[in-house]
Amino acid sequence: MSALVVEALTVAFGRFTALDAVSLAVDPGEVRAVIGPNGAGKTTLLDVISGITKPVSGRVMLGDTLDLTKCSEAEIARAGVRRKFQKPSVFPALTVRENLEIGCGPALSPGERPARIASVLGETGLAPRAQALAGSLAHGEKQWLEIGMVLAAEPALLLLDEPVAGLSDAETAHTAALIRGLRRPDRAVVVIEHDMGFVEAIADRVTVLHEGRTLYEGSMHGARGDARVIEVFLGR
Ligand SMILES: Nc1ncnc2c1ncn2[C@@H]1O[C@H](COP(=O)(O)OP(=O)(O)OP(=O)(O)O)[C@@H](O)[C@H]1O
Ligand SMILES: [Mg+2]
């Protein structure tokens, strides 16, 4: 069974086809990177998975039974899909710990929260900053806090759009280690990113999109050797 199956997904904005029969399957425990040129449809794909955009046709199956294209954004969140948007949206006047408490969501009982928060502080490397105000964090730390907030909800599927945009090399390396550490059999991760060194460091497999179509699915090493991928993307 796959964690996520996208089947012949087509999305149109007016007469413009942003996704044209895109299919892909993500295994449980996999970290998948979605790469490709600007305008390829990467963010649109995440918008459909998270219920913000509805497709013309096609299905998005979470596990074997739930078609996310038939669900509201709230139902998709309840099913365990969490998204980190590119721009960090932490609560600046609250501490790191308080932000993570919000990330836990209402379903988690107060008694269970300390252990969950301790685990997320460990995974993100933010334990020494637990009492700091989120507004005082460096840009990289804010990104890790926001990843922590979505992790606190124990998502089955985590969607990350450009998590290292604007980060320093050291912050990017920390983020790569963080994401590598997220691999768990009950959790799949889909990451959009333009930094190919980062993608190589984190991804089990890559999906290359180009003008709304799937150009390639497989290892990053294979993508680097694929003539069409080189022509439209990696070779430029
Ligand atoms: N709401 C919308 N209305 C009309 N066109 C849209 C809309 N959202 C996206 N598009 C168009 O769909 C195409 C795909 O956009 P998308 O944001 O998915 O690309 P992307 O692969 O994420 O690009 P980037 O790497 O620049 O973030 C683009 O041509 C974009 O202009
Ligand atoms: Mg995008």
PDB file of N, CA, C and O in Angstrom, residues 160-211:
ATOM      1  N   LEU A 160       5.918  20.083   2.504  1.00  0.00           N
ATOM      2  CA  LEU A 160       6.809  21.218   2.780  1.00  0.00           C
ATOM      3  C   LEU A 160       7.130  21.928   1.473  1.00  0.00           C
ATOM      4  O   LEU A 160       7.682  21.328   0.550  1.00  0.00           O
ATOM      5  N   ASP A 161       6.770  23.218   1.389  1.00  0.00           N
ATOM      6  CA  ASP A 161       7.029  23.987   0.165  1.00  0.00           C
ATOM      7  C   ASP A 161       8.249  24.878   0.385  1.00  0.00           C
ATOM      8  O   ASP A 161       8.192  25.821   1.176  1.00  0.00           O
ATOM      9  N   GLU A 162       9.349  24.561  -0.260  1.00  0.00           N
ATOM     10  CA  GLU A 162      10.606  25.330  -0.229  1.00  0.00           C
ATOM     11  C   GLU A 162      11.076  25.628   1.198  1.00  0.00           C
ATOM     12  O   GLU A 162      11.214  26.784   1.593  1.00  0.00           O
ATOM     13  N   PRO A 163      11.378  24.557   1.967  1.00  0.00           N
ATOM     14  CA  PRO A 163      11.763  24.775   3.369  1.00  0.00           C
ATOM     15  C   PRO A 163      13.130  25.426   3.560  1.00  0.00           C
ATOM     16  O   PRO A 163      13.403  25.896   4.668  1.00  0.00           O
ATOM     17  N   VAL A 164      13.981  25.470   2.540  1.00  0.00           N
ATOM     18  CA  VAL A 164      15.308  26.087   2.748  1.00  0.00           C
ATOM     19  C   VAL A 164      15.497  27.368   1.944  1.00  0.00           C
ATOM     20  O   VAL A 164      16.604  27.909   1.897  1.00  0.00           O
ATOM     21  N   ALA A 165      14.408  27.898   1.345  1.00  0.00           N
ATOM     22  CA  ALA A 165      14.526  29.158   0.613  1.00  0.00           C
ATOM     23  C   ALA A 165      15.014  30.253   1.556  1.00  0.00           C
ATOM     24  O   ALA A 165      14.448  30.455   2.628  1.00  0.00           O
ATOM     25  N   GLY A 166      16.085  30.936   1.186  1.00  0.00           N
ATOM     26  CA  GLY A 166      16.596  32.053   1.985  1.00  0.00           C
ATOM     27  C   GLY A 166      17.432  31.653   3.180  1.00  0.00           C
ATOM     28  O   GLY A 166      17.864  32.521   3.941  1.00  0.00           O
ATOM     29  N   LEU A 167      17.690  30.349   3.375  1.00  0.00           N
ATOM     30  CA  LEU A 167      18.506  29.921   4.514  1.00  0.00           C
ATOM     31  C   LEU A 167      19.989  29.904   4.140  1.00  0.00           C
ATOM     32  O   LEU A 167      20.358  29.722   2.980  1.00  0.00           O
ATOM     33  N   SER A 168      20.847  30.072   5.155  1.00  0.00           N
ATOM     34  CA  SER A 168      22.297  29.966   4.955  1.00  0.00           C
ATOM     35  C   SER A 168      22.667  28.503   4.693  1.00  0.00           C
ATOM     36  O   SER A 168      21.853  27.596   4.910  1.00  0.00           O
ATOM     37  N   ASP A 169      23.904  28.274   4.259  1.00  0.00           N
ATOM     38  CA  ASP A 169      24.368  26.901   4.029  1.00  0.00           C
ATOM     39  C   ASP A 169      24.283  26.070   5.310  1.00  0.00           C
ATOM     40  O   ASP A 169      23.869  24.907   5.270  1.00  0.00           O
ATOM     41  N   ALA A 170      24.662  26.677   6.429  1.00  0.00           N
ATOM     42  CA  ALA A 170      24.634  25.931   7.702  1.00  0.00           C
ATOM     43  C   ALA A 170      23.193  25.610   8.090  1.00  0.00           C
ATOM     44  O   ALA A 170      22.893  24.497   8.547  1.00  0.00           O
ATOM     45  N   GLU A 171      22.284  26.586   7.896  1.00  0.00           N
ATOM     46  CA  GLU A 171      20.873  26.347   8.224  1.00  0.00           C
ATOM     47  C   GLU A 171      20.276  25.290   7.290  1.00  0.00           C
ATOM     48  O   GLU A 171      19.453  24.465   7.699  1.00  0.00           O
ATOM     49  N   THR A 172      20.679  25.316   6.026  1.00  0.00           N
ATOM     50  CA  THR A 172      20.201  24.320   5.060  1.00  0.00           C
ATOM     51  C   THR A 172      20.661  22.919   5.466  1.00  0.00           C
ATOM     52  O   THR A 172      19.880  21.957   5.419  1.00  0.00           O
ATOM     53  N   ALA A 173      21.918  22.820   5.916  1.00  0.00           N
ATOM     54  CA  ALA A 173      22.443  21.514   6.355  1.00  0.00           C
ATOM     55  C   ALA A 173      21.671  21.015   7.572  1.00  0.00           C
ATOM     56  O   ALA A 173      21.339  19.827   7.674  1.00  0.00           O
ATOM     57  N   HIS A 174      21.354  21.916   8.502  1.00  0.00           N
ATOM     58  CA  HIS A 174      20.571  21.528   9.683  1.00  0.00           C
ATOM     59  C   HIS A 174      19.186  21.040   9.255  1.00  0.00           C
ATOM     60  O   HIS A 174      18.679  20.033   9.769  1.00  0.00           O
ATOM     61  N   THR A 175      18.573  21.764   8.308  1.00  0.00           N
ATOM     62  CA  THR A 175      17.229  21.386   7.845  1.00  0.00           C
ATOM     63  C   THR A 175      17.260  20.016   7.156  1.00  0.00           C
ATOM     64  O   THR A 175      16.337  19.212   7.320  1.00  0.00           O
ATOM     65  N   ALA A 176      18.332  19.756   6.399  1.00  0.00           N
ATOM     66  CA  ALA A 176      18.454  18.445   5.740  1.00  0.00           C
ATOM     67  C   ALA A 176      18.536  17.337   6.778  1.00  0.00           C
ATOM     68  O   ALA A 176      17.863  16.302   6.655  1.00  0.00           O
ATOM     69  N   ALA A 177      19.320  17.561   7.826  1.00  0.00           N
ATOM     70  CA  ALA A 177      19.442  16.546   8.888  1.00  0.00           C
ATOM     71  C   ALA A 177      18.089  16.350   9.579  1.00  0.00           C
ATOM     72  O   ALA A 177      17.684  15.217   9.864  1.00  0.00           O
ATOM     73  N   LEU A 178      17.403  17.470   9.814  1.00  0.00           N
ATOM     74  CA  LEU A 178      16.079  17.411  10.454  1.00  0.00           C
ATOM     75  C   LEU A 178      15.124  16.549   9.614  1.00  0.00           C
ATOM     76  O   LEU A 178      14.456  15.650  10.127  1.00  0.00           O
ATOM     77  N   ILE A 179      15.080  16.819   8.313  1.00  0.00           N
ATOM     78  CA  ILE A 179      14.119  16.105   7.456  1.00  0.00           C
ATOM     79  C   ILE A 179      14.517  14.633   7.297  1.00  0.00           C
ATOM     80  O   ILE A 179      13.654  13.758   7.320  1.00  0.00           O
ATOM     81  N   ARG A 180      15.816  14.376   7.200  1.00  0.00           N
ATOM     82  CA  ARG A 180      16.249  12.964   7.157  1.00  0.00           C
ATOM     83  C   ARG A 180      15.790  12.227   8.415  1.00  0.00           C
ATOM     84  O   ARG A 180      15.425  11.053   8.356  1.00  0.00           O
ATOM     85  N   GLY A 181      15.822  12.943   9.550  1.00  0.00           N
ATOM     86  CA  GLY A 181      15.424  12.333  10.823  1.00  0.00           C
ATOM     87  C   GLY A 181      13.923  12.119  10.963  1.00  0.00           C
ATOM     88  O   GLY A 181      13.473  11.481  11.903  1.00  0.00           O
ATOM     89  N   LEU A 182      13.147  12.658  10.017  1.00  0.00           N
ATOM     90  CA  LEU A 182      11.682  12.518  10.101  1.00  0.00           C
ATOM     91  C   LEU A 182      11.187  11.182   9.571  1.00  0.00           C
ATOM     92  O   LEU A 182      10.016  10.852   9.733  1.00  0.00           O
ATOM     93  N   ARG A 183      12.057  10.417   8.899  1.00  0.00           N
ATOM     94  CA  ARG A 183      11.590   9.169   8.286  1.00  0.00           C
ATOM     95  C   ARG A 183      11.057   8.219   9.332  1.00  0.00           C
ATOM     96  O   ARG A 183      11.777   7.785  10.220  1.00  0.00           O
ATOM     97  N   ARG A 184       9.784   7.887   9.203  1.00  0.00           N
ATOM     98  CA  ARG A 184       9.153   6.893  10.066  1.00  0.00           C
ATOM     99  C   ARG A 184       8.188   6.124   9.209  1.00  0.00           C
ATOM    100  O   ARG A 184       7.610   6.678   8.290  1.00  0.00           O
ATOM    101  N   PRO A 185       7.972   4.827   9.498  1.00  0.00           N
ATOM    102  CA  PRO A 185       7.106   4.018   8.635  1.00  0.00           C
ATOM    103  C   PRO A 185       5.699   4.585   8.516  1.00  0.00           C
ATOM    104  O   PRO A 185       5.027   4.354   7.510  1.00  0.00           O
ATOM    105  N   ASP A 186       5.249   5.318   9.527  1.00  0.00           N
ATOM    106  CA  ASP A 186       3.872   5.822   9.522  1.00  0.00           C
ATOM    107  C   ASP A 186       3.786   7.278   9.069  1.00  0.00           C
ATOM    108  O   ASP A 186       2.783   7.946   9.316  1.00  0.00           O
ATOM    109  N   ARG A 187       4.843   7.765   8.415  1.00  0.00           N
ATOM    110  CA  ARG A 187       4.839   9.175   8.041  1.00  0.00           C
ATOM    111  C   ARG A 187       5.512   9.321   6.680  1.00  0.00           C
ATOM    112  O   ARG A 187       6.614   8.825   6.483  1.00  0.00           O
ATOM    113  N   ALA A 188       4.842   9.955   5.742  1.00  0.00           N
ATOM    114  CA  ALA A 188       5.443  10.249   4.445  1.00  0.00           C
ATOM    115  C   ALA A 188       5.623  11.762   4.330  1.00  0.00           C
ATOM    116  O   ALA A 188       4.866  12.530   4.915  1.00  0.00           O
ATOM    117  N   VAL A 189       6.659  12.159   3.595  1.00  0.00           N
ATOM    118  CA  VAL A 189       6.980  13.583   3.480  1.00  0.00           C
ATOM    119  C   VAL A 189       7.119  13.923   1.997  1.00  0.00           C
ATOM    120  O   VAL A 189       7.797  13.199   1.250  1.00  0.00           O
ATOM    121  N   VAL A 190       6.469  15.000   1.569  1.00  0.00           N
ATOM    122  CA  VAL A 190       6.629  15.506   0.201  1.00  0.00           C
ATOM    123  C   VAL A 190       7.202  16.920   0.302  1.00  0.00           C
ATOM    124  O   VAL A 190       6.621  17.784   0.961  1.00  0.00           O
ATOM    125  N   VAL A 191       8.353  17.129  -0.338  1.00  0.00           N
ATOM    126  CA  VAL A 191       9.072  18.405  -0.236  1.00  0.00           C
ATOM    127  C   VAL A 191       9.256  19.000  -1.623  1.00  0.00           C
ATOM    128  O   VAL A 191       9.747  18.327  -2.526  1.00  0.00           O
ATOM    129  N   ILE A 192       8.872  20.262  -1.788  1.00  0.00           N
ATOM    130  CA  ILE A 192       9.209  21.007  -2.996  1.00  0.00           C
ATOM    131  C   ILE A 192      10.469  21.795  -2.698  1.00  0.00           C
ATOM    132  O   ILE A 192      10.546  22.459  -1.668  1.00  0.00           O
ATOM    133  N   GLU A 193      11.455  21.730  -3.592  1.00  0.00           N
ATOM    134  CA  GLU A 193      12.647  22.538  -3.333  1.00  0.00           C
ATOM    135  C   GLU A 193      13.418  22.785  -4.626  1.00  0.00           C
ATOM    136  O   GLU A 193      13.424  21.950  -5.523  1.00  0.00           O
ATOM    137  N   HIS A 194      14.043  23.966  -4.704  1.00  0.00           N
ATOM    138  CA  HIS A 194      14.877  24.311  -5.862  1.00  0.00           C
ATOM    139  C   HIS A 194      16.358  24.022  -5.624  1.00  0.00           C
ATOM    140  O   HIS A 194      17.130  24.002  -6.575  1.00  0.00           O
ATOM    141  N   ASP A 195      16.759  23.825  -4.354  1.00  0.00           N
ATOM    142  CA  ASP A 195      18.172  23.612  -4.023  1.00  0.00           C
ATOM    143  C   ASP A 195      18.508  22.124  -4.244  1.00  0.00           C
ATOM    144  O   ASP A 195      18.120  21.266  -3.446  1.00  0.00           O
ATOM    145  N   MET A 196      19.189  21.823  -5.357  1.00  0.00           N
ATOM    146  CA  MET A 196      19.393  20.419  -5.739  1.00  0.00           C
ATOM    147  C   MET A 196      20.334  19.674  -4.797  1.00  0.00           C
ATOM    148  O   MET A 196      20.212  18.462  -4.628  1.00  0.00           O
ATOM    149  N   GLY A 197      21.283  20.388  -4.179  1.00  0.00           N
ATOM    150  CA  GLY A 197      22.149  19.740  -3.192  1.00  0.00           C
ATOM    151  C   GLY A 197      21.328  19.254  -2.000  1.00  0.00           C
ATOM    152  O   GLY A 197      21.509  18.130  -1.509  1.00  0.00           O
ATOM    153  N   PHE A 198      20.401  20.103  -1.585  1.00  0.00           N
ATOM    154  CA  PHE A 198      19.495  19.761  -0.481  1.00  0.00           C
ATOM    155  C   PHE A 198      18.613  18.580  -0.870  1.00  0.00           C
ATOM    156  O   PHE A 198      18.454  17.625  -0.095  1.00  0.00           O
ATOM    157  N   VAL A 199      18.055  18.621  -2.082  1.00  0.00           N
ATOM    158  CA  VAL A 199      17.188  17.532  -2.552  1.00  0.00           C
ATOM    159  C   VAL A 199      17.955  16.211  -2.544  1.00  0.00           C
ATOM    160  O   VAL A 199      17.463  15.180  -2.071  1.00  0.00           O
ATOM    161  N   GLU A 200      19.185  16.255  -3.039  1.00  0.00           N
ATOM    162  CA  GLU A 200      20.009  15.045  -3.064  1.00  0.00           C
ATOM    163  C   GLU A 200      20.224  14.501  -1.653  1.00  0.00           C
ATOM    164  O   GLU A 200      20.246  13.296  -1.432  1.00  0.00           O
ATOM    165  N   ALA A 201      20.360  15.423  -0.680  1.00  0.00           N
ATOM    166  CA  ALA A 201      20.641  15.012   0.703  1.00  0.00           C
ATOM    167  C   ALA A 201      19.429  14.376   1.377  1.00  0.00           C
ATOM    168  O   ALA A 201      19.588  13.547   2.266  1.00  0.00           O
ATOM    169  N   ILE A 202      18.211  14.776   0.981  1.00  0.00           N
ATOM    170  CA  ILE A 202      17.038  14.321   1.757  1.00  0.00           C
ATOM    171  C   ILE A 202      16.164  13.294   1.054  1.00  0.00           C
ATOM    172  O   ILE A 202      15.487  12.524   1.714  1.00  0.00           O
ATOM    173  N   ALA A 203      16.129  13.305  -0.287  1.00  0.00           N
ATOM    174  CA  ALA A 203      15.046  12.608  -0.981  1.00  0.00           C
ATOM    175  C   ALA A 203      15.364  11.143  -1.244  1.00  0.00           C
ATOM    176  O   ALA A 203      16.451  10.812  -1.715  1.00  0.00           O
ATOM    177  N   ASP A 204      14.409  10.258  -0.960  1.00  0.00           N
ATOM    178  CA  ASP A 204      14.523   8.869  -1.398  1.00  0.00           C
ATOM    179  C   ASP A 204      14.334   8.797  -2.908  1.00  0.00           C
ATOM    180  O   ASP A 204      15.065   8.102  -3.598  1.00  0.00           O
ATOM    181  N   ARG A 205      13.324   9.503  -3.396  1.00  0.00           N
ATOM    182  CA  ARG A 205      13.077   9.597  -4.840  1.00  0.00           C
ATOM    183  C   ARG A 205      12.640  11.009  -5.174  1.00  0.00           C
ATOM    184  O   ARG A 205      12.168  11.744  -4.302  1.00  0.00           O
ATOM    185  N   VAL A 206      12.768  11.376  -6.449  1.00  0.00           N
ATOM    186  CA  VAL A 206      12.310  12.688  -6.905  1.00  0.00           C
ATOM    187  C   VAL A 206      11.265  12.498  -8.002  1.00  0.00           C
ATOM    188  O   VAL A 206      11.281  11.524  -8.752  1.00  0.00           O
ATOM    189  N   THR A 207      10.336  13.468  -8.051  1.00  0.00           N
ATOM    190  CA  THR A 207       9.398  13.586  -9.165  1.00  0.00           C
ATOM    191  C   THR A 207       9.735  14.894  -9.858  1.00  0.00           C
ATOM    192  O   THR A 207       9.769  15.939  -9.206  1.00  0.00           O
ATOM    193  N   VAL A 208      10.022  14.844 -11.153  1.00  0.00           N
ATOM    194  CA  VAL A 208      10.329  16.066 -11.896  1.00  0.00           C
ATOM    195  C   VAL A 208       9.092  16.469 -12.683  1.00  0.00           C
ATOM    196  O   VAL A 208       8.603  15.710 -13.524  1.00  0.00           O
ATOM    197  N   LEU A 209       8.571  17.664 -12.378  1.00  0.00           N
ATOM    198  CA  LEU A 209       7.443  18.221 -13.130  1.00  0.00           C
ATOM    199  C   LEU A 209       7.968  19.252 -14.119  1.00  0.00           C
ATOM    200  O   LEU A 209       8.916  19.970 -13.839  1.00  0.00           O
ATOM    201  N   HIS A 210       7.296  19.308 -15.270  1.00  0.00           N
ATOM    202  CA  HIS A 210       7.630  20.319 -16.280  1.00  0.00           C
ATOM    203  C   HIS A 210       6.357  20.652 -17.043  1.00  0.00           C
ATOM    204  O   HIS A 210       5.735  19.759 -17.611  1.00  0.00           O
ATOM    205  N   GLU A 211       5.970  21.929 -17.000  1.00  0.00           N
ATOM    206  CA  GLU A 211       4.758  22.382 -17.687  1.00  0.00           C
ATOM    207  C   GLU A 211       3.563  21.483 -17.380  1.00  0.00           C
ATOM    208  O   GLU A 211       2.806  21.088 -18.274  1.00  0.00           O
TER     209      GLU A 211
END
